Coordinates of C-alpha atoms and ligand atoms in Angstrom, one line a residue:
X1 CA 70.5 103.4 94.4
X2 CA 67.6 101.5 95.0
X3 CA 66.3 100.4 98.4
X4 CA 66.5 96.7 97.6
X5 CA 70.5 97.3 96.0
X6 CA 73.2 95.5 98.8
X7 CA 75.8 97.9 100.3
X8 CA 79.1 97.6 98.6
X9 CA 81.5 96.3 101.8
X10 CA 84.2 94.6 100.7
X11 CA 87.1 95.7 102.3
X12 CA 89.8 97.0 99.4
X13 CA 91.8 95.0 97.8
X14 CA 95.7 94.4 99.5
X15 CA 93.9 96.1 103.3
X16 CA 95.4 93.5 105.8
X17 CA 93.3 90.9 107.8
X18 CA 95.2 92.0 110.7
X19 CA 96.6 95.6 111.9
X20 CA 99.7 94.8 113.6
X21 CA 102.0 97.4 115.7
X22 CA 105.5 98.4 113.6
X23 CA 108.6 98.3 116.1
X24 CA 112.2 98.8 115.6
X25 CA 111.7 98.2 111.9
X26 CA 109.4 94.9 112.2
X27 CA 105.5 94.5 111.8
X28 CA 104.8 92.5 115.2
X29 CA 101.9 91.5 117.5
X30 CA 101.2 92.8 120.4
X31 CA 103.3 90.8 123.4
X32 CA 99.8 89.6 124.9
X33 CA 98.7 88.2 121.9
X34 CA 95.3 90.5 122.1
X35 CA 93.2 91.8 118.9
X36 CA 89.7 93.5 119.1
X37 CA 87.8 93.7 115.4
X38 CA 87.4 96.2 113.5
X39 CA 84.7 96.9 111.5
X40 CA 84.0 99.5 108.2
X41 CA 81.2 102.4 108.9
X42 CA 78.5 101.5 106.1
X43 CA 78.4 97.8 106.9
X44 CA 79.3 97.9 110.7
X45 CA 80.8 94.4 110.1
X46 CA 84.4 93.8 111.0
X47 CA 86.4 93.2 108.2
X48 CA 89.8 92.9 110.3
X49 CA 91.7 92.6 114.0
X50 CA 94.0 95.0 114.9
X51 CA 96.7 94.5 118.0
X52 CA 95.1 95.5 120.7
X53 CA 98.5 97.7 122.3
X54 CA 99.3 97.5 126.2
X55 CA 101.9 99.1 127.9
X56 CA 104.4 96.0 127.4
X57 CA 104.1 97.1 123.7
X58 CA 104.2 100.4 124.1
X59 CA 107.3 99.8 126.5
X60 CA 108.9 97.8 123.2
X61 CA 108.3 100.8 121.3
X62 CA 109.7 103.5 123.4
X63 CA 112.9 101.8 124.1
X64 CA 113.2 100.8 119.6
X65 CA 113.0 104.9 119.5
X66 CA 114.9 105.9 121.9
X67 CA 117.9 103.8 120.6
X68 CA 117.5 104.9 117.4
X69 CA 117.4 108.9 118.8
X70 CA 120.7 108.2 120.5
X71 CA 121.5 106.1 117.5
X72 CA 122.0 108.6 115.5
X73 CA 118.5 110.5 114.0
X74 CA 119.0 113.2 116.2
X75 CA 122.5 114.1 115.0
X76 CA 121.9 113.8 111.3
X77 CA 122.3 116.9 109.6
X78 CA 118.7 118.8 108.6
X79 CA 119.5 118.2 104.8
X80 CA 119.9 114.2 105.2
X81 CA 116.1 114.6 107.5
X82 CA 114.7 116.8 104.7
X83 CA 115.9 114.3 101.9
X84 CA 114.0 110.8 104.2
X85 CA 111.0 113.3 104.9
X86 CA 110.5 114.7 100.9
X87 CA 111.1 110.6 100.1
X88 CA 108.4 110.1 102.5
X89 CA 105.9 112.4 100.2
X90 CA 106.7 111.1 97.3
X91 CA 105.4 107.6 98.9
X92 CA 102.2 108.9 100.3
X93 CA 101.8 110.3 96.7
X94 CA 102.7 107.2 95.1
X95 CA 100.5 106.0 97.2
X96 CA 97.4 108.5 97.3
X97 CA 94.5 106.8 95.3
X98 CA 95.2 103.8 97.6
X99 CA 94.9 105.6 100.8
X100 CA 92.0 107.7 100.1
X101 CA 90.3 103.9 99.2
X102 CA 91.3 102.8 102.9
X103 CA 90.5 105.9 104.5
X104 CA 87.4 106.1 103.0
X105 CA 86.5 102.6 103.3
X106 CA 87.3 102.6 107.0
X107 CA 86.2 106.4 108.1
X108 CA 83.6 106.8 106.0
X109 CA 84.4 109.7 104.5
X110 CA 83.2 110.5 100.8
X111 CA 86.4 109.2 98.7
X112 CA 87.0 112.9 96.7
X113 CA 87.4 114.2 100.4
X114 CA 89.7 111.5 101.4
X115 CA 91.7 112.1 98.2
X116 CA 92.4 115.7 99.5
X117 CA 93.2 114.3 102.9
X118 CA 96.4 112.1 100.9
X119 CA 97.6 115.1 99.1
X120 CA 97.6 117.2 102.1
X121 CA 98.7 114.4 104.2
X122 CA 102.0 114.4 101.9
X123 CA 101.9 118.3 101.8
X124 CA 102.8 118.2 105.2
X125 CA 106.0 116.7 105.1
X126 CA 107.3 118.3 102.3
X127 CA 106.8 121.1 103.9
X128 CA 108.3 120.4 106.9
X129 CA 111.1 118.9 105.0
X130 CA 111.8 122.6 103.3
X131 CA 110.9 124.3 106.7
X132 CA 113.9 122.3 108.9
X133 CA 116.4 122.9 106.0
X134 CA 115.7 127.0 106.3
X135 CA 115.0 127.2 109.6
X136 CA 117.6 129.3 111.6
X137 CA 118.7 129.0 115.4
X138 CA 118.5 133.4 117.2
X139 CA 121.3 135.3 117.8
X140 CA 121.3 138.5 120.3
X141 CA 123.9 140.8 120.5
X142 CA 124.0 142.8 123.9
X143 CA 127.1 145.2 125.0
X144 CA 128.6 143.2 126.7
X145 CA 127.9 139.6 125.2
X146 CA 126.6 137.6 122.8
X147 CA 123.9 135.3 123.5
X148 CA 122.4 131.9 121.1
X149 CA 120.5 129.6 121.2
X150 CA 120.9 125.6 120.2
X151 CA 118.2 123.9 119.0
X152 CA 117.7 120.4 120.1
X153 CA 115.1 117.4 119.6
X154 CA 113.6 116.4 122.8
X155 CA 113.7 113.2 122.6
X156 CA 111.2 110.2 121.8
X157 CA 107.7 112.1 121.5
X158 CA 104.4 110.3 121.8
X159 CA 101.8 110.9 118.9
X160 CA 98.2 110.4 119.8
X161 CA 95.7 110.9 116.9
X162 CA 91.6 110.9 116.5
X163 CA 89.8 109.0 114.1
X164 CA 88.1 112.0 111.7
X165 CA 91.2 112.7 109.2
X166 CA 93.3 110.0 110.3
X167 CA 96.3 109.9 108.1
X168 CA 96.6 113.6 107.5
X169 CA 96.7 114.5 111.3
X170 CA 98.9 111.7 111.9
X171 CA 101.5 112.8 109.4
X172 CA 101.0 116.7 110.8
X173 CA 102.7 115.3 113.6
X174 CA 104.9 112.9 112.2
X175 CA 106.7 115.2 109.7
X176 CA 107.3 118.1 112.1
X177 CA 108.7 115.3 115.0
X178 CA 110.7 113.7 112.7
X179 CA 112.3 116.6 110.9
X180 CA 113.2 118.6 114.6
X181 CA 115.4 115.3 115.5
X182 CA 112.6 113.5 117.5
X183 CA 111.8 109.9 117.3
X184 CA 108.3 108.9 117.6
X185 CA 105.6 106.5 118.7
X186 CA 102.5 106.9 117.4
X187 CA 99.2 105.3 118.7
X188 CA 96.1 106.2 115.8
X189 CA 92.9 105.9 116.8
X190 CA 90.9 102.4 117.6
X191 CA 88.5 103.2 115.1
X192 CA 90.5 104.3 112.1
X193 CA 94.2 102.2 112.4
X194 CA 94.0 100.7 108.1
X195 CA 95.5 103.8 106.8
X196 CA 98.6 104.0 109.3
X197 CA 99.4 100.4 108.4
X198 CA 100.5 102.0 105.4
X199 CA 103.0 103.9 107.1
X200 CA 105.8 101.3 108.0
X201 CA 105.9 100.5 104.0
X202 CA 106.4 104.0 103.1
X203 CA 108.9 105.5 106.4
X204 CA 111.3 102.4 105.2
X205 CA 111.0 103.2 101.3
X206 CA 112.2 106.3 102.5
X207 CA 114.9 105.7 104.3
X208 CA 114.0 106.4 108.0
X209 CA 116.0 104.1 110.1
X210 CA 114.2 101.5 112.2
X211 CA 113.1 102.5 115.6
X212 CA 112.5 106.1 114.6
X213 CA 109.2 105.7 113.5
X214 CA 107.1 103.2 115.6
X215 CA 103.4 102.0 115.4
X216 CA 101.4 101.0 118.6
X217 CA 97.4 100.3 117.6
X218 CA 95.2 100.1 120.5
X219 CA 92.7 101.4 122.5
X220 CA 92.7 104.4 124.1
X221 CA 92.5 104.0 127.6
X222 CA 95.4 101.1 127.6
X223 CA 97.8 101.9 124.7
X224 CA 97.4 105.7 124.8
X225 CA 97.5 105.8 128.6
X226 CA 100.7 104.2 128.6
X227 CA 102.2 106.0 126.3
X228 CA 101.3 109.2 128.3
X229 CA 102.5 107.4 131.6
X230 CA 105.8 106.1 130.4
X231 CA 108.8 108.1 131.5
X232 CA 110.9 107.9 128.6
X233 CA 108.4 110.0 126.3
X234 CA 109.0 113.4 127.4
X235 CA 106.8 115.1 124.8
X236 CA 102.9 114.5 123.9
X237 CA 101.1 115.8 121.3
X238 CA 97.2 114.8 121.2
X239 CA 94.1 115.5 118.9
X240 CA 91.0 114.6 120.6
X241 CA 88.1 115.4 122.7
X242 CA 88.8 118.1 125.2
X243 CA 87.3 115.2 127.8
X244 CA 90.4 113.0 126.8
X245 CA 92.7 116.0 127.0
X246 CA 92.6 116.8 130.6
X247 CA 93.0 112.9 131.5
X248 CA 95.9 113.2 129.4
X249 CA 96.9 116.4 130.9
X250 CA 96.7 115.2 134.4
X251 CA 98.5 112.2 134.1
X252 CA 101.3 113.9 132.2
X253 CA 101.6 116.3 135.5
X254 CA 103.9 113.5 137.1
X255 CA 106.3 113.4 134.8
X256 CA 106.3 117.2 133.6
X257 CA 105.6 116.5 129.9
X258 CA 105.7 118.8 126.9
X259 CA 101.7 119.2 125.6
X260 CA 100.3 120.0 122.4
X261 CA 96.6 119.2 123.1
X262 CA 94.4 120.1 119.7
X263 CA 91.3 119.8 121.5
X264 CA 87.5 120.4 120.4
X265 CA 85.7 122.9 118.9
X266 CA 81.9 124.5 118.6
X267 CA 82.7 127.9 116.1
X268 CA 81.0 129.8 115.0
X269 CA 80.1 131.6 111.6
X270 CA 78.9 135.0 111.4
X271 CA 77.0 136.6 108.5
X272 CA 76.2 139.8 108.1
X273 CA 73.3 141.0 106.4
X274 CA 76.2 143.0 104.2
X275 CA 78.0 139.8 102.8
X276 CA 78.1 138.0 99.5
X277 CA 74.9 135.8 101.2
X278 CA 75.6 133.8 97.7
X279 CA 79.2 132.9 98.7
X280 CA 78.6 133.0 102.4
X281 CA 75.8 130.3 102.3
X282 CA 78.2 127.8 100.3
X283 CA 80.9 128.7 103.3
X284 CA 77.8 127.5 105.7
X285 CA 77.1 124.5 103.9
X286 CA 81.0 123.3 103.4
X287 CA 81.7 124.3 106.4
X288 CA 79.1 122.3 108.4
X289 CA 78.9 119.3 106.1
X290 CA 82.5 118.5 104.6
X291 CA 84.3 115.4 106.0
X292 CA 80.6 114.8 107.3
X293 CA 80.6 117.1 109.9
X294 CA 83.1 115.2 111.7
X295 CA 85.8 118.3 111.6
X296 CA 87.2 120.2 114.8
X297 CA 86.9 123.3 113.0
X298 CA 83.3 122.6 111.9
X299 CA 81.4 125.9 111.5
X300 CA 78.9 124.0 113.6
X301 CA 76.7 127.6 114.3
X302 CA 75.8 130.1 112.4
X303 CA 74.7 133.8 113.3
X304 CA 72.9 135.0 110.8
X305 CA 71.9 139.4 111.1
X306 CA 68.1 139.1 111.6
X307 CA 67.2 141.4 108.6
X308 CA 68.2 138.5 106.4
X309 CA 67.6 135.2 108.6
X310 CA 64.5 133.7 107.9
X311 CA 65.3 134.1 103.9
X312 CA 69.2 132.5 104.9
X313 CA 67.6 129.9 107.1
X314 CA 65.1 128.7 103.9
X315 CA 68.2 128.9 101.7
X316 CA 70.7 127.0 104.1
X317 CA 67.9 124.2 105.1
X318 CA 66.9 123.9 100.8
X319 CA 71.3 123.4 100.2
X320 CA 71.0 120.8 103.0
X321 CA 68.6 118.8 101.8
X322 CA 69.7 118.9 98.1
X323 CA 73.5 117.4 99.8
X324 CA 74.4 113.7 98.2
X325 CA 74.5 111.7 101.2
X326 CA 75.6 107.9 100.1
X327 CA 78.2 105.5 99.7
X328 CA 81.8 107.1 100.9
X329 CA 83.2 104.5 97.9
X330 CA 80.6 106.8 95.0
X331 CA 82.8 109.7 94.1
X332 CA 79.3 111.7 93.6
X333 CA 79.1 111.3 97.2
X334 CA 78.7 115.0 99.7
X335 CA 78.4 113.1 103.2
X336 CA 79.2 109.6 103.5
X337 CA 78.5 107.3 106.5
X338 CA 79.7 108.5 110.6
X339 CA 82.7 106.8 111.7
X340 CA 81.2 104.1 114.5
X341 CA 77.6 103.1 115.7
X342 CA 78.2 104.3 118.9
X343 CA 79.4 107.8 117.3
X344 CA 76.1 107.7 115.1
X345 CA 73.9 106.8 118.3
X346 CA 75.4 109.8 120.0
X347 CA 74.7 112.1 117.3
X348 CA 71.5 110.9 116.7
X349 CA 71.1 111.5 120.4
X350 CA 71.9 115.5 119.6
X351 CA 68.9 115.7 117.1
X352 CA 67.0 114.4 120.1
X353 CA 67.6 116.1 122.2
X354 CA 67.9 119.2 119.6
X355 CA 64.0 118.8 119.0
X356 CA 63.3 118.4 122.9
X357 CA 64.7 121.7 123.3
X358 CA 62.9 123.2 121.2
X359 CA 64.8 124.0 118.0
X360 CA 63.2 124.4 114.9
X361 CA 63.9 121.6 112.4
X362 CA 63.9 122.6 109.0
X363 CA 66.7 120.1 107.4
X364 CA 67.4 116.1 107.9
X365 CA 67.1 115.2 111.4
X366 CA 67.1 111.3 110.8
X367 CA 68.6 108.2 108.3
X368 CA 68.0 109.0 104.7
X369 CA 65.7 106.7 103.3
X370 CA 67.7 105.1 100.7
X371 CA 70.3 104.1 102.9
X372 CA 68.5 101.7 105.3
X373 CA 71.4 100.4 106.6
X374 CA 75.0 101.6 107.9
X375 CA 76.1 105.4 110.0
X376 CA 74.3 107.4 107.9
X377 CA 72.6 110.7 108.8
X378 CA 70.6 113.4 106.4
X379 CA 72.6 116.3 106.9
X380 CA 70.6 118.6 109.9
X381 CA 69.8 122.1 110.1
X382 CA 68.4 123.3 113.3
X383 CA 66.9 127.2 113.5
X384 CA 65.9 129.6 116.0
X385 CA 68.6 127.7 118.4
X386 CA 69.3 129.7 121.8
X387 CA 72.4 130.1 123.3
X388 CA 71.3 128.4 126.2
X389 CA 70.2 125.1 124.3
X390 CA 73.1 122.1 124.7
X391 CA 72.7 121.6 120.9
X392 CA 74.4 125.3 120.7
X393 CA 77.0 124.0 123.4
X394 CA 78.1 120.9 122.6
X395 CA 80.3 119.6 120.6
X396 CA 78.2 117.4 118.1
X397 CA 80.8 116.0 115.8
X398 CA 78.3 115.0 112.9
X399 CA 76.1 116.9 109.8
X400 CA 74.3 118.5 112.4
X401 CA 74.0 122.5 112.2
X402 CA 72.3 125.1 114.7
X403 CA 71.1 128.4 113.2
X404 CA 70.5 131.7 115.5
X405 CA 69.6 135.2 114.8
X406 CA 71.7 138.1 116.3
X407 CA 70.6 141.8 115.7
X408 CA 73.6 143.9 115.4
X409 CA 77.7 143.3 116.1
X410 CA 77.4 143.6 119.4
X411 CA 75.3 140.9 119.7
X412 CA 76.6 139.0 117.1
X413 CA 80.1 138.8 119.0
X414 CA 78.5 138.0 122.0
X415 CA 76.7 135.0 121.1
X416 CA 79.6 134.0 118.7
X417 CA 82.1 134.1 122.3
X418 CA 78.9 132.1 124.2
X419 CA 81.0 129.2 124.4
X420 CA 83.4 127.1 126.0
X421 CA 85.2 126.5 123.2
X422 CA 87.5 128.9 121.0
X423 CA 89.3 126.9 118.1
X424 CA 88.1 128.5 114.7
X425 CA 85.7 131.2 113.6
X426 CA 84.3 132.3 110.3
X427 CA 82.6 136.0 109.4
X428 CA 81.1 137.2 105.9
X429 CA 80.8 140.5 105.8
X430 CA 81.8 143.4 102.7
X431 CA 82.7 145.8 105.5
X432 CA 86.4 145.7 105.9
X433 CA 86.0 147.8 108.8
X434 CA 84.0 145.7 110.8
X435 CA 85.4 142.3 109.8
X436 CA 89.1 143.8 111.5
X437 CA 86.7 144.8 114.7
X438 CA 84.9 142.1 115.3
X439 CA 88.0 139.5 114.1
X440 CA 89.6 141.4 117.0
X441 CA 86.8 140.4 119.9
X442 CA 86.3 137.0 118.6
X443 CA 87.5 133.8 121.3
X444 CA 88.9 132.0 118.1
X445 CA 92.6 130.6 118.0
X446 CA 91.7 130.6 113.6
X447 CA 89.5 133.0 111.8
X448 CA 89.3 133.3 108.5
X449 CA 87.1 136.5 106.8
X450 CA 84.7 135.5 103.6
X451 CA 86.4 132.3 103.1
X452 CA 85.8 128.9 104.3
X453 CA 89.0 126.8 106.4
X454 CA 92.1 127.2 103.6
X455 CA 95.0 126.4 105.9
X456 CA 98.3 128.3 105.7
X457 CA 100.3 125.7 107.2
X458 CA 102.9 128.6 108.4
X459 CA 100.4 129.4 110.6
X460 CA 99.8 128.8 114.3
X461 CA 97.2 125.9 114.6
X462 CA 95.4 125.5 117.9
X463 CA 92.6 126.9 119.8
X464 CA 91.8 129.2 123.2
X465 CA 89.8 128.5 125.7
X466 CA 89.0 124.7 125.7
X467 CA 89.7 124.3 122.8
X468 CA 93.4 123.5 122.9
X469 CA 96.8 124.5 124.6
X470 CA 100.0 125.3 122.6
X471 CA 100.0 126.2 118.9
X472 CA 101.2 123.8 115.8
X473 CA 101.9 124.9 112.4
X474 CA 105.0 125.5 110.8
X475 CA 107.8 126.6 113.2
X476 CA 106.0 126.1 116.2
X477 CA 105.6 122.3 115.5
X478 CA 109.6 122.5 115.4
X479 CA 109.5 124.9 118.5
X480 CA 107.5 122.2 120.2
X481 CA 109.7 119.3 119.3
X482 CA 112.7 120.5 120.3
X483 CA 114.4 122.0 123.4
X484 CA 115.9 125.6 123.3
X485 CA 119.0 126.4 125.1
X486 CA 120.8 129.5 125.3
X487 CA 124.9 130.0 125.6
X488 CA 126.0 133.8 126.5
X489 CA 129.6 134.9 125.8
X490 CA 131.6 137.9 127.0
X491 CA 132.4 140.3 124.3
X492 CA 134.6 142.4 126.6
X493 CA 135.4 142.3 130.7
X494 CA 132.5 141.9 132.2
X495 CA 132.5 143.7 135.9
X496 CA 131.9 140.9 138.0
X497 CA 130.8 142.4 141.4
X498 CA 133.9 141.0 144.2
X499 CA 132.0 139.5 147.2
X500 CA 134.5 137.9 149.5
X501 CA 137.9 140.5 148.1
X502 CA 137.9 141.7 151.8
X503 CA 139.1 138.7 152.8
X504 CA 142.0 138.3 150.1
X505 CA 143.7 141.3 151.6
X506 CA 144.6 139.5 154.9
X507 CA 146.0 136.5 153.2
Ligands
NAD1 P1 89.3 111.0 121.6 O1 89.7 112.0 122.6 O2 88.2 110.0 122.0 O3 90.5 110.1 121.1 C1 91.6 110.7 120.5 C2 92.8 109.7 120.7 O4 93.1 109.6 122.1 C3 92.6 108.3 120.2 O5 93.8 107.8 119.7 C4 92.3 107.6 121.5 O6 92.6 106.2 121.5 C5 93.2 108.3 122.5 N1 92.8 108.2 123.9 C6 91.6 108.1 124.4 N2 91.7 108.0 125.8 C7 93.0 108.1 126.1 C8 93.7 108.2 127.3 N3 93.1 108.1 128.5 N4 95.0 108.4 127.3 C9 95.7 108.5 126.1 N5 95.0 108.4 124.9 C10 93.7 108.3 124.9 O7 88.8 111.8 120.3 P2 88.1 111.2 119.0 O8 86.7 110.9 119.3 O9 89.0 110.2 118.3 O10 88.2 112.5 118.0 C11 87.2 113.5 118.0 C12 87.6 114.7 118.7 O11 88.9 115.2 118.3 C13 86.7 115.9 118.6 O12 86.5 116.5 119.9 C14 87.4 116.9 117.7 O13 87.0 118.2 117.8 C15 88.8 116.6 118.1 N6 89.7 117.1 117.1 C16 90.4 118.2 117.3 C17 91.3 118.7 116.3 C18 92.1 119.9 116.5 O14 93.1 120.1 115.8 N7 91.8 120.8 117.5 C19 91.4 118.0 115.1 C20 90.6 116.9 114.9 C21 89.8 116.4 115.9

């Protein structure tokens, strides 16, 4: 593209002029009558209004699901939830090219990328359809007694998503709610709401009753807060910034909610001077650059062994550079454009403030020139970053990569743990030995060992330290939507110690 070539923005054919919320079955408006715009990432003009939610509507919405929970979703049998949720992914795969255009068109991501997102996004509820239909309530056998456990849905859980992969994380919770018995409201992020408004179309096609799945758009701070505050949701399950999390987490306190908080993340990748450098350098360069950067399991720093960093360092900064950065629309497309201005300011902010601290810049590091307009950043590589530098810290969010040399495993464990976060971690190494070792001292709630993030959705999902709290992922998602209870029986006489028989005898 040249410099002079106009930036396609027309919003995609069929996206609606105005994001409403979906209630009891209906698209409606928000009771205050209240929109804000929203606009796409490469033109930052709006190209919609979306309901702005309050806690009126979000009111509307809990009481629409927790009719429909007594009403009768709770009670179906796992087979008839299975056969709505497998319905379900046949719609979102009906549907896929159409909402990889929206999510790309409205997140910015690169199109191919958002292509995978719908695949996976249906993924997850066919497999939780197939996970509810085998799962199996325990069974322990004492002496004495017999003891199970019931299984039951907790009720109408509240769904509160972030803005990087939009559909697919709202649908990791949605599937797992919905097939445990739960009803749900979901609130999607501000920034990202086109490709929920999808949702109502496909839930109904499916056959999910109204009121089990509800829709409230809005901001944050309004919508989301009183969904968190309202009495009748006893479960929450969040994605976001560990910021939002404890606000979240301190204003479920009062009402003694279930959590799932998904939180953020700073991990780290750790090469060994031992690996396939070949296949671990494309694991850097994925790993920091996919869904441009804007990934809670970013591997956001890499420890390179110092007997083959400067050579890795002048290998990862050429791959960096040699990345397609353009339109998310051009399927050639590596990095597209960041979600929001105010998300590109404050990543911007972090090669600032990267280059005041002193780290070495040897990739990107501003706006590529032949996109003069829109979010767009050249994807950054920053070497000879200390752990003591905020860009090795914080959470960046963006195509922004630190690079740090570490001289043997001890060190290369401590400055992988040098954080406050804990959610993934990713080591190259041909030493089986050493990868079980050092996988074993490593803060990470997810690690994988000379391979880049393939999710095993059997798996727990979450973080440690601030990362997260609680684990999703196949039967802990049910585990967290539902409430356990356990009945013991008497197998044979139990001895029953006889306080009181003294005073029988007199009577
Ligand atoms: P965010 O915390 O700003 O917003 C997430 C959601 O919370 C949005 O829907 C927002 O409207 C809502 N929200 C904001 N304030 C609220 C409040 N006071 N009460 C209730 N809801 C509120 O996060 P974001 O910027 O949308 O997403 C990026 C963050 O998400 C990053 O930190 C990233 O690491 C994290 N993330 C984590 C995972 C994970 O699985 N651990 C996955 C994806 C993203």
């Amino acid at each position: 593209m040249t410099l002079s070539e106009p930036l396609s923005i027309a919003a995609p054919a069929g996206a609606p002029a105005r994001i409403q919320h979906y209630i009891g079955g209906t698209m409606v408006d928000g009771v205050s009558g209240r929109t804000f715009p929203l606009a796409d990432p490469v033109s930052n003009r709006p190209y919609a209004e979306v309901t702005a939610g309050d806690a009126e509507d979000v009111d509307r919405a809990v009481t629409a699901a927790r009719g429909a929970f007594h009403g009768g979703w709770r009670d179906l049998p796992a087979r008839a939830r299975a056969g709505i949720l497998t319905r379900a992914a046949d719609g979102i795969e009906a549907r896929s090219e159409l909402l990889a255009v929206y999510e790309s068109f409205d997140t910015g991501l690169p199109i191919t990328q958002a292509r995978g997102q719908a695949l996976r996004a249906a993924e997850n509820f066919r497999f939780f359809a197939d996970l509810i239909v085998g799962i199996h309530e325990d069974a322990f056998r004492a002496p004495t007694q017999l003891g199970y456990v019931l299984r039951r849905a907790r009720g109408v859980a509240g769904l509160i998503t972030p803005w990087n992969t939009p559909f697919m994380l709202e649908t990791w919770k949605l599937a797992p709610a919905l097939a445990a018995g739960c009803t749900v409201v979901l609130k999607p992020a501000e920034w990202t709401p086109l490709s929920a408004s999808l949702l109502p179309e496909i839930m109904a096609e499916a056959g999910v009753p109204d009121g089990v799945f509800n829709v409230v758009q809005g901001v944050g701070e309004v919508a989301g807060a009183a969904l968190v505050a309202h009495p009748g949701v006893p479960v929450i399950s969040f994605t976001g910034e560990t910021a939002t999390g404890r606000v979240i987490m301190r204003a479920a306190a009062d009402h003694l909610k279930g959590l799932s908080m998904e939180l953020g993340g700073k991990s780290p990748v750790v090469v060994f001077a031992d690996a396939d450098l070949d296949a671990a350098l494309d694991g850097c360069v994925f790993g920091a650059f996919s869904l441009n950067g804007e990934r809670c399991t970013a591997g956001s720093r890499v420890l390179v062994e110092r007997t083959t960093y400067a050579r890795f360092v002048e290998r990862l900064a050429a791959r960096a550079r040699a990345v397609r950065v353009g339109l998310p629309s051009d399927p050639g497309t590596e990095v597209g454009a960041l979600v929001h201005p105010e998300h590109y300011e404050r990543v911007l902010g972090y090669v600032e403030i990267g280059k005041r601290e002193g780290a070495r810049l040897v990739a990107g590091g501003g706006r590529p020139d032949h996109l003069p307009e829109g979010n767009f950043l050249a994807p950054t590589v920053f070497a000879d970053v200390t752990p003591t530098m905020r860009v090795f810290q914080e959470e960046i969010f963006g195509p922004v990569v630190c690079v740090t040399p570490f001289d043997d495993e001890e060190d290369a464990v401590r400055l992988a743990n040098d954080s406050r976060y804990g959610l993934a971690a990713y080591l190259w190494t041909s030493d089986l030995s050493r990868a079980h070792r050092v996988a074993e001292r490593l803060d990470a709630g997810m690690q994988w060992v000379n391979s880049h993030n393939v999710r095993d959705l059997r798996t727990p999902f979450g973080g440690v330290k601030a990362s997260g709290v609680g684990r999703e992922g196949g039967v802990h998602s049910i585990d967290f939507y539902s409430e356990l209870r356990t009945v013991h029986i008497a197998t044979e006489e139990t001895h029953v110690p006889r306080f009181g028989a003294d005073g029988e005898r007199g009577d």
